[in-house]
Amino acid sequence: DIQMTQSPSTLSASVGDRVTITCRASQSISTWLAWYQQKPGKAPKFLIYKASNLESGVPSRFSGSGSGTEFTLTISSLQPDDFATYYCQQYNDYFLTFGQGTKVEIK
Amino acid sequence: QPLLQESGPGLVRPSETLSLTCTVSSDSITSRLYYWGWIRQPPGKGLEWIGTIYHTGTSNYNPSLKNRITISVDTSTNQFSLRLNFVTAADTAVYYCARHTRADADSPFDLWGRGTLVTVSS
């Protein structure tokens, strides 16, 4: 199986900050990577697919980049609604795997 | 009414079978457009993909759970279901059903149910 490792596990930031989360795959997954946002007690929300494509309705302050084994999710100016946990997910093969999550908390 | 909704017992005894159903309101499950999947999340932990099914019955399972899982589809009721045998406390989790973005098992999930907590305890 392809292991997905996110860093950091927790990130403290303030409203307006630029925030970057990294996701690394244990082998190349081309650009077959998605990002999700999850708030406590809620289902994950689909943000980005194919590493850099924003899902419809997702604010443009979110962006994704990367290919191969290293990927990033960037929030250009953190908003109060963005404090949440973020997960990456690879779909390079049928055994789908997620990163362990990065919690973005208020500094 | 949520577009995908999980239902089933919230408490299951150890060694018994966990059974959940996902009722789909977003689409006809026989649509050729999507695969459908189950994901779980133990309390305070991350997401784990369980398995995925197409309306034809074609399915893919997480190898770590494969010996205990059955995912099935009922096109007459627009539902798909999960059965997990021989459960232990490690199977305690919020279980989500979700829609893949396309008719491909290796694709992300764009629509999720609200999730249902299943606790394994005697």
Coordinates of C-alpha atoms in Angstrom, one line a residue:
Chain A
D1 CA 0.0 0.0 0.0
I2 CA 1.0 3.6 -0.5
Q3 CA 1.7 5.4 2.7
M4 CA 0.8 9.1 3.0
T5 CA 2.6 11.3 5.5
Q6 CA 1.5 14.8 6.4
S7 CA 3.5 17.5 8.1
P8 CA 3.1 19.1 10.4
S9 CA 0.6 17.2 12.5
T10 CA -0.6 20.4 14.1
L11 CA -0.2 24.0 12.9
S12 CA -0.9 27.1 15.0
A13 CA -1.7 30.2 12.9
S14 CA -3.6 33.5 13.0
V15 CA -6.3 34.9 10.7
G16 CA -4.6 36.3 7.7
D17 CA -1.6 34.0 7.8
R18 CA -0.4 32.1 4.8
V19 CA -0.5 28.4 5.7
T20 CA 1.2 25.4 3.9
I21 CA 0.6 21.8 4.7
T22 CA 2.8 19.1 3.1
C23 CA 1.8 15.6 2.1
R24 CA 4.4 13.0 1.0
A25 CA 3.7 9.7 -0.7
S26 CA 5.8 6.6 -0.1
Q27 CA 6.0 6.1 -3.9
S28 CA 5.2 8.2 -6.9
I29 CA 1.4 8.8 -7.4
S30 CA 1.8 11.3 -10.3
T31 CA -0.9 13.9 -9.5
W32 CA -3.5 11.5 -8.2
L33 CA -4.0 13.4 -4.9
A34 CA -7.0 14.9 -3.2
W35 CA -7.3 17.2 -0.2
Y36 CA -10.2 17.3 2.3
Q37 CA -11.2 19.6 5.1
Q38 CA -12.9 18.2 8.2
K39 CA -14.4 20.1 11.1
P40 CA -15.3 18.4 14.5
G41 CA -18.3 16.2 14.2
K42 CA -18.7 16.7 10.5
A43 CA -17.9 14.7 7.4
P44 CA -14.9 15.6 5.3
K45 CA -15.4 18.2 2.7
F46 CA -13.7 17.7 -0.7
L47 CA -11.4 20.6 -1.6
I48 CA -8.9 19.7 -4.3
Y49 CA -8.5 16.9 -6.8
K50 CA -5.6 15.9 -9.1
A51 CA -3.2 17.7 -6.9
S52 CA -4.1 21.2 -8.0
N53 CA -7.7 21.4 -9.2
L54 CA -10.2 23.2 -7.0
E55 CA -13.5 21.6 -6.5
S56 CA -16.5 23.8 -7.4
G57 CA -17.4 26.2 -4.7
V58 CA -14.1 26.0 -2.8
P59 CA -12.7 29.5 -2.1
S60 CA -9.7 30.6 -4.3
R61 CA -7.5 31.1 -1.2
F62 CA -7.0 27.3 -1.3
S63 CA -4.5 26.0 -3.7
G64 CA -2.7 22.7 -4.2
S65 CA 0.5 21.8 -5.9
G66 CA 3.0 19.0 -6.4
S67 CA 3.5 15.8 -8.3
G68 CA 5.3 12.5 -7.8
T69 CA 5.8 12.1 -4.1
E70 CA 5.5 15.6 -2.6
F71 CA 2.5 17.8 -2.5
T72 CA 1.3 20.9 -0.7
L73 CA -1.9 22.5 0.3
T74 CA -1.7 26.3 0.7
I75 CA -4.2 28.7 2.3
S76 CA -3.2 32.1 1.1
S77 CA -4.9 34.1 3.9
L78 CA -6.3 32.0 6.7
Q79 CA -10.0 32.8 7.5
P80 CA -11.9 31.9 10.7
D81 CA -13.8 29.2 8.8
D82 CA -10.6 27.5 7.9
F83 CA -9.6 26.2 11.3
A84 CA -10.1 22.5 10.8
T85 CA -8.2 19.3 10.1
Y86 CA -6.9 18.7 6.6
Y87 CA -6.3 15.3 5.0
C88 CA -4.6 14.3 1.8
Q89 CA -5.7 11.1 0.0
Q90 CA -3.9 9.3 -2.8
Y91 CA -5.9 7.5 -5.6
N92 CA -3.1 6.2 -7.7
D93 CA -4.4 2.7 -7.2
Y94 CA -7.4 0.9 -5.9
F95 CA -6.1 0.7 -2.4
L96 CA -7.0 4.2 -1.4
T97 CA -5.1 5.7 1.5
F98 CA -5.2 8.9 3.5
G99 CA -2.6 11.0 5.4
Q100 CA -2.9 11.1 9.1
G101 CA -4.2 14.7 9.1
T102 CA -3.0 18.2 9.9
K103 CA -4.9 20.2 12.4
V104 CA -4.9 23.9 11.9
E105 CA -5.6 25.7 15.1
I106 CA -5.8 29.2 16.3
K107 CA -2.6 30.7 17.5
Chain B
Q1 CA -32.6 15.3 3.8
P2 CA -29.0 14.5 3.3
L3 CA -28.0 13.2 -0.1
L4 CA -26.3 10.2 1.4
Q5 CA -27.4 8.8 4.7
E6 CA -26.0 6.0 6.8
S7 CA -28.2 3.8 9.0
G8 CA -27.7 0.9 11.3
P9 CA -27.2 -0.1 14.9
G10 CA -25.0 2.2 17.0
L11 CA -23.9 -0.7 19.2
V12 CA -22.5 -4.0 18.2
R13 CA -21.2 -6.8 20.4
P14 CA -17.7 -8.1 20.0
S15 CA -17.3 -11.0 17.5
E16 CA -20.7 -10.1 15.9
T17 CA -21.4 -8.5 12.6
L18 CA -21.6 -4.8 11.9
S19 CA -24.2 -4.0 9.3
L20 CA -24.8 -0.5 7.8
T21 CA -26.8 0.8 4.9
C22 CA -26.3 3.9 2.9
T23 CA -29.4 5.4 1.3
V24 CA -28.5 7.5 -1.8
S25 CA -30.7 10.5 -2.7
S26 CA -28.2 12.4 -4.8
D27 CA -28.4 10.1 -7.9
S28 CA -29.7 6.8 -9.2
I29 CA -27.2 4.3 -7.9
T30 CA -27.5 2.6 -11.3
S31 CA -26.0 5.6 -12.9
R32 CA -22.9 4.7 -14.8
L33 CA -21.3 7.9 -13.5
Y34 CA -20.1 6.9 -10.0
Y35 CA -18.6 4.3 -7.7
W36 CA -19.7 4.3 -4.1
G37 CA -17.6 3.8 -1.0
W38 CA -17.3 3.3 2.8
I39 CA -14.8 5.1 4.9
R40 CA -14.4 5.0 8.7
Q41 CA -12.8 7.1 11.4
P42 CA -12.0 5.9 14.9
P43 CA -12.6 8.5 17.6
G44 CA -9.9 11.1 17.5
K45 CA -8.1 9.4 14.6
G46 CA -7.7 9.7 10.9
L47 CA -9.7 8.3 7.9
E48 CA -9.5 4.7 6.6
W49 CA -10.9 3.6 3.3
I50 CA -12.9 0.4 3.8
G51 CA -14.2 -0.5 0.3
T52 CA -15.9 0.6 -2.9
I53 CA -18.6 -0.8 -5.1
Y54 CA -20.2 -0.1 -8.5
H55 CA -23.9 -0.7 -9.3
T56 CA -22.9 -3.9 -11.2
G57 CA -21.5 -5.3 -7.9
T58 CA -17.9 -4.9 -8.9
S59 CA -16.1 -4.1 -5.6
N60 CA -12.7 -3.3 -4.1
Y61 CA -11.8 -3.8 -0.5
N62 CA -9.1 -2.6 1.8
P63 CA -6.7 -5.6 2.0
S64 CA -6.4 -5.2 5.8
L65 CA -10.2 -5.8 6.2
K66 CA -10.8 -7.9 3.1
N67 CA -11.4 -11.2 5.0
R68 CA -14.2 -9.6 7.1
I69 CA -15.9 -7.3 4.7
T70 CA -18.8 -7.6 2.3
I71 CA -20.1 -4.6 0.4
S72 CA -23.3 -5.0 -1.6
V73 CA -25.6 -2.9 -3.7
D74 CA -29.4 -2.9 -3.9
T75 CA -30.5 -1.1 -7.0
S76 CA -34.2 -1.5 -6.2
T77 CA -33.9 0.6 -3.1
N78 CA -31.0 2.8 -4.3
Q79 CA -28.9 1.7 -1.4
F80 CA -25.5 0.0 -0.8
S81 CA -24.5 -1.8 2.3
L82 CA -21.5 -2.8 4.5
R83 CA -21.1 -5.9 6.5
L84 CA -18.1 -6.3 8.8
N85 CA -17.7 -9.6 10.5
F86 CA -16.1 -10.6 13.8
V87 CA -15.9 -7.1 15.1
T88 CA -13.6 -6.0 18.0
A89 CA -13.2 -2.8 19.9
A90 CA -10.8 -1.6 17.2
D91 CA -13.7 -1.4 14.8
T92 CA -15.3 1.3 16.9
A93 CA -15.5 4.3 14.6
V94 CA -17.7 6.8 12.7
Y95 CA -18.6 5.1 9.5
Y96 CA -19.2 7.3 6.4
C97 CA -20.6 6.4 3.0
A98 CA -19.5 8.5 0.1
R99 CA -19.7 8.9 -3.6
H100 CA -16.6 8.7 -5.8
T101 CA -16.1 11.5 -8.3
R102 CA -16.4 9.2 -11.3
A103 CA -17.0 5.7 -12.4
D104 CA -13.6 4.6 -11.3
A105 CA -12.7 2.9 -8.0
D106 CA -9.4 4.9 -7.9
S107 CA -10.9 8.3 -7.6
P108 CA -11.6 10.7 -4.6
F109 CA -14.9 11.2 -2.8
D110 CA -16.9 14.4 -3.5
L111 CA -20.1 13.7 -1.6
W112 CA -20.2 12.2 1.9
G113 CA -22.9 11.1 4.3
R114 CA -23.0 12.7 7.8
G115 CA -21.5 9.5 9.3
T116 CA -22.8 7.2 12.0
L117 CA -20.9 6.1 15.1
V118 CA -20.7 2.4 15.7
T119 CA -19.4 1.3 19.1
V120 CA -18.2 -2.3 19.6
S121 CA -18.8 -3.2 23.2
S122 CA -20.4 -5.9 25.3

